[in-house]
PDB file of C-alpha atoms in Angstrom:
ATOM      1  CA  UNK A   1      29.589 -66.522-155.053  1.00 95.00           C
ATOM      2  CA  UNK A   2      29.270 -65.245-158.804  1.00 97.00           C
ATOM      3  CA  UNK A   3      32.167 -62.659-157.812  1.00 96.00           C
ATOM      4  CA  UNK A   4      34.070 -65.346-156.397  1.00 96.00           C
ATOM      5  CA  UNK A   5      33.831 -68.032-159.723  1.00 96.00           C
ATOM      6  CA  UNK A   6      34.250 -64.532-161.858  1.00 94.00           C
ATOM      7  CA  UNK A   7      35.740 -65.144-165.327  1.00 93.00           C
ATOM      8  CA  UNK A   8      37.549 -68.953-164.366  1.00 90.00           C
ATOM      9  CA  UNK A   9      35.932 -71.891-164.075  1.00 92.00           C
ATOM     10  CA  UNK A  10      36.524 -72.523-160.764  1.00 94.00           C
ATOM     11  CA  UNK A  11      35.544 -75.973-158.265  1.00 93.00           C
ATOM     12  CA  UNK A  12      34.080 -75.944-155.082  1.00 94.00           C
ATOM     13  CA  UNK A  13      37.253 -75.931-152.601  1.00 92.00           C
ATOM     14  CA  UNK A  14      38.515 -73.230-154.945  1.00 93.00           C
ATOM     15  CA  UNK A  15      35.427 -70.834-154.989  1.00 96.00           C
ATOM     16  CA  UNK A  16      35.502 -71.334-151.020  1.00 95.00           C
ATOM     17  CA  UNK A  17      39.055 -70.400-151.005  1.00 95.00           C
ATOM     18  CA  UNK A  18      38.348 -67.129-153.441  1.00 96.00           C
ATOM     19  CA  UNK A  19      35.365 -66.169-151.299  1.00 96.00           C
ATOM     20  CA  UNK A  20      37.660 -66.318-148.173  1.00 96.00           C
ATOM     21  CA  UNK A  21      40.495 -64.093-150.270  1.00 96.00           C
ATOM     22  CA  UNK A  22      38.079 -61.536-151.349  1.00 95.00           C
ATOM     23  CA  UNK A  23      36.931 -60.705-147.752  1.00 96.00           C
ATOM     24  CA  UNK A  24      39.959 -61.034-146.133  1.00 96.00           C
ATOM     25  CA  UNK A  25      38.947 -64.062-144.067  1.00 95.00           C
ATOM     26  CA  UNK A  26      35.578 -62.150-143.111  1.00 96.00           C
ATOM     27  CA  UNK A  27      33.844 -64.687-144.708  1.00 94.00           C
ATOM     28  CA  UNK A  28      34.608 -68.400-144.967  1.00 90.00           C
ATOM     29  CA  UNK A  29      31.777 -70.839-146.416  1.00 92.00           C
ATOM     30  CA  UNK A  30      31.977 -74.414-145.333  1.00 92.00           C
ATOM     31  CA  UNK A  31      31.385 -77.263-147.919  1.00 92.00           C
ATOM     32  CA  UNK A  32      27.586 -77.271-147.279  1.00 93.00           C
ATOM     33  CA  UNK A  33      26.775 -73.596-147.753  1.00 93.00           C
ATOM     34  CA  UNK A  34      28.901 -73.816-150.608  1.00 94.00           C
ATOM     35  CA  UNK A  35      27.510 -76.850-152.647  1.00 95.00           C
ATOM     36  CA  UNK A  36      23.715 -75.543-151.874  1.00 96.00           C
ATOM     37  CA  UNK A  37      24.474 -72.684-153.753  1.00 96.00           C
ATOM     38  CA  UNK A  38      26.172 -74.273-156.433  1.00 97.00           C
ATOM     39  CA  UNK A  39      22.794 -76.105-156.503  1.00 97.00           C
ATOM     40  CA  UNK A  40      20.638 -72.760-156.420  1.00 98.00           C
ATOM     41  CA  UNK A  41      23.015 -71.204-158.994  1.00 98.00           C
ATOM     42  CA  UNK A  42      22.813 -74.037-161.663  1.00 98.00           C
ATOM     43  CA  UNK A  43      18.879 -74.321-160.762  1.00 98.00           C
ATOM     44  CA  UNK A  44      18.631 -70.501-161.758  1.00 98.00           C
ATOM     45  CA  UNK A  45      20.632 -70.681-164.915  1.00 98.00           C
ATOM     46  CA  UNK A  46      23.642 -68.311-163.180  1.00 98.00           C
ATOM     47  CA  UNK A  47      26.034 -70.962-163.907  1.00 98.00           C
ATOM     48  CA  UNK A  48      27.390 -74.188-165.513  1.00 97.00           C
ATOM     49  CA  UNK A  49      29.224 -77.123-164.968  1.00 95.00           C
ATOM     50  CA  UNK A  50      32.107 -77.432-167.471  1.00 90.00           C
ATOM     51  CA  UNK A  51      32.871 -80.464-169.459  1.00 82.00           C
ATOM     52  CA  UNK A  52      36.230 -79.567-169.368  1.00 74.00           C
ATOM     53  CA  UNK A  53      39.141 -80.952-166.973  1.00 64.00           C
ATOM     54  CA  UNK A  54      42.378 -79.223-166.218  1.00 60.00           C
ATOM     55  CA  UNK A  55      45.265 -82.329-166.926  1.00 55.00           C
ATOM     56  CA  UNK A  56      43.933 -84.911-165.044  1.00 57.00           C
ATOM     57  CA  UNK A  57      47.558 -85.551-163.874  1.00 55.00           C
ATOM     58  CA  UNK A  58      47.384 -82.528-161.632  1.00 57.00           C
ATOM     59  CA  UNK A  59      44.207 -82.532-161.002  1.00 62.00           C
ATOM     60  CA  UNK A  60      41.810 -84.804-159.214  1.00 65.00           C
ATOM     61  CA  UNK A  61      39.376 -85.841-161.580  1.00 69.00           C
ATOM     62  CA  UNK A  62      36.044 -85.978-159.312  1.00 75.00           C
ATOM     63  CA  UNK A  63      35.961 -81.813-159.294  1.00 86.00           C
ATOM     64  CA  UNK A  64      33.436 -80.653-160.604  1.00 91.00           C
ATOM     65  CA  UNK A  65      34.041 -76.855-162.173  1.00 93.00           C
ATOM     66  CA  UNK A  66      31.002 -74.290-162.799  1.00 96.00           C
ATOM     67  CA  UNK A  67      31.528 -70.950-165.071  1.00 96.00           C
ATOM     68  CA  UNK A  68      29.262 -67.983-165.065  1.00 98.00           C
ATOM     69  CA  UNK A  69      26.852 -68.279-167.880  1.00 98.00           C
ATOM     70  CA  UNK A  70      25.867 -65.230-169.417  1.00 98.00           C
ATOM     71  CA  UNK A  71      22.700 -64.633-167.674  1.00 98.00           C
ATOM     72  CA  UNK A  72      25.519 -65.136-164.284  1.00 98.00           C
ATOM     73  CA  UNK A  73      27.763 -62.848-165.497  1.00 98.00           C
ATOM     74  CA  UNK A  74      25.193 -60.318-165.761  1.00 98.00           C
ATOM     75  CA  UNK A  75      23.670 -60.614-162.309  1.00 98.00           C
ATOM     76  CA  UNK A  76      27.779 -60.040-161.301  1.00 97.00           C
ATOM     77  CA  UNK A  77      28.019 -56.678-163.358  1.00 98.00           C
ATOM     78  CA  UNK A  78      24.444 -55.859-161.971  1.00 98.00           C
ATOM     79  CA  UNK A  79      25.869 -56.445-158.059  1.00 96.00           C
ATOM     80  CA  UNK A  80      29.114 -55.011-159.001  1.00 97.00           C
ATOM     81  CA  UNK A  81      27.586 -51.335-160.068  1.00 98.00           C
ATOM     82  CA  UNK A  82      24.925 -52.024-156.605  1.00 97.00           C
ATOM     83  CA  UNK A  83      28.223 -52.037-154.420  1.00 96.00           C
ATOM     84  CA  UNK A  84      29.963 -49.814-156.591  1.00 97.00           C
ATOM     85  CA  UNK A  85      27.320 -46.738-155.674  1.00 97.00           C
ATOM     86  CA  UNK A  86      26.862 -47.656-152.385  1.00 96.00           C
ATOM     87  CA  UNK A  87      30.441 -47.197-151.830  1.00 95.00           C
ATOM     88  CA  UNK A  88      30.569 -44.011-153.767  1.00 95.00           C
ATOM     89  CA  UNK A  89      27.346 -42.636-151.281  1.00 95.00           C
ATOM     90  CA  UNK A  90      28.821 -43.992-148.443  1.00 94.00           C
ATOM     91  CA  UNK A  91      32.869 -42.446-148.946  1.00 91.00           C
ATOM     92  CA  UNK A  92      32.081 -38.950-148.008  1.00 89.00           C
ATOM     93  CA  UNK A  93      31.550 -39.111-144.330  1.00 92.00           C
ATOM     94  CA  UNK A  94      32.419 -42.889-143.725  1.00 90.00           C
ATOM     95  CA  UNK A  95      35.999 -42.696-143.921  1.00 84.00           C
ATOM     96  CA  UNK A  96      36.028 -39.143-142.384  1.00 83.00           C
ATOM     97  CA  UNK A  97      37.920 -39.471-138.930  1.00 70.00           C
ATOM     98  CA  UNK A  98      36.199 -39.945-135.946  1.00 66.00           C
ATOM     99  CA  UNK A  99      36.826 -37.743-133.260  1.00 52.00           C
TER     100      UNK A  99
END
């Protein structure tokens, strides 16, 4: 979820939306799954809800938006250089052709 609010401020419908992007559809978070971690995240200090409002004209004004904070965007460079090396110990033989 970090990955998905990255360096926007982003509201709930649009981190689902992100989350579903990123993994090509692999992975789609309902509203529930969603706000409980938005709940855990701003518990733990990860991230923060943002006085600010996009114009209010386009926007519906009962979104809430959350940014990483900068104990959140470390946790997403932390998981970034995790997946990064597994990837790198995993490309040798895992996109080798089977057969």
């Amino acid at each position: 979820m970090l990955l998905a609010i990255g360096p926007e401020e982003r509201h709930g419908y649009a981190i689902m939306r992100e989350i579903a992007r990123m993994t090509d559809g692999a992975t789609q978070l309902g509203p529930g799954g969603v706000y409980t971690t938005i709940r855990r995240l701003l518990d733990d200090g990860l991230i923060e809800e943002s006085d600010e409002r996009p114009d209010l004209e386009v926007d519906d004004q009962r979104r809430r938006y959350y940014r990483l904070t900068g104990t959140g965007r470390g946790v997403a460079a932390t998981e970034v250089r995790r997946l990064e090396a597994l990837v790198r110990s995993a490309r040798p033989w895992a996109l080798e052709a089977v057969g």
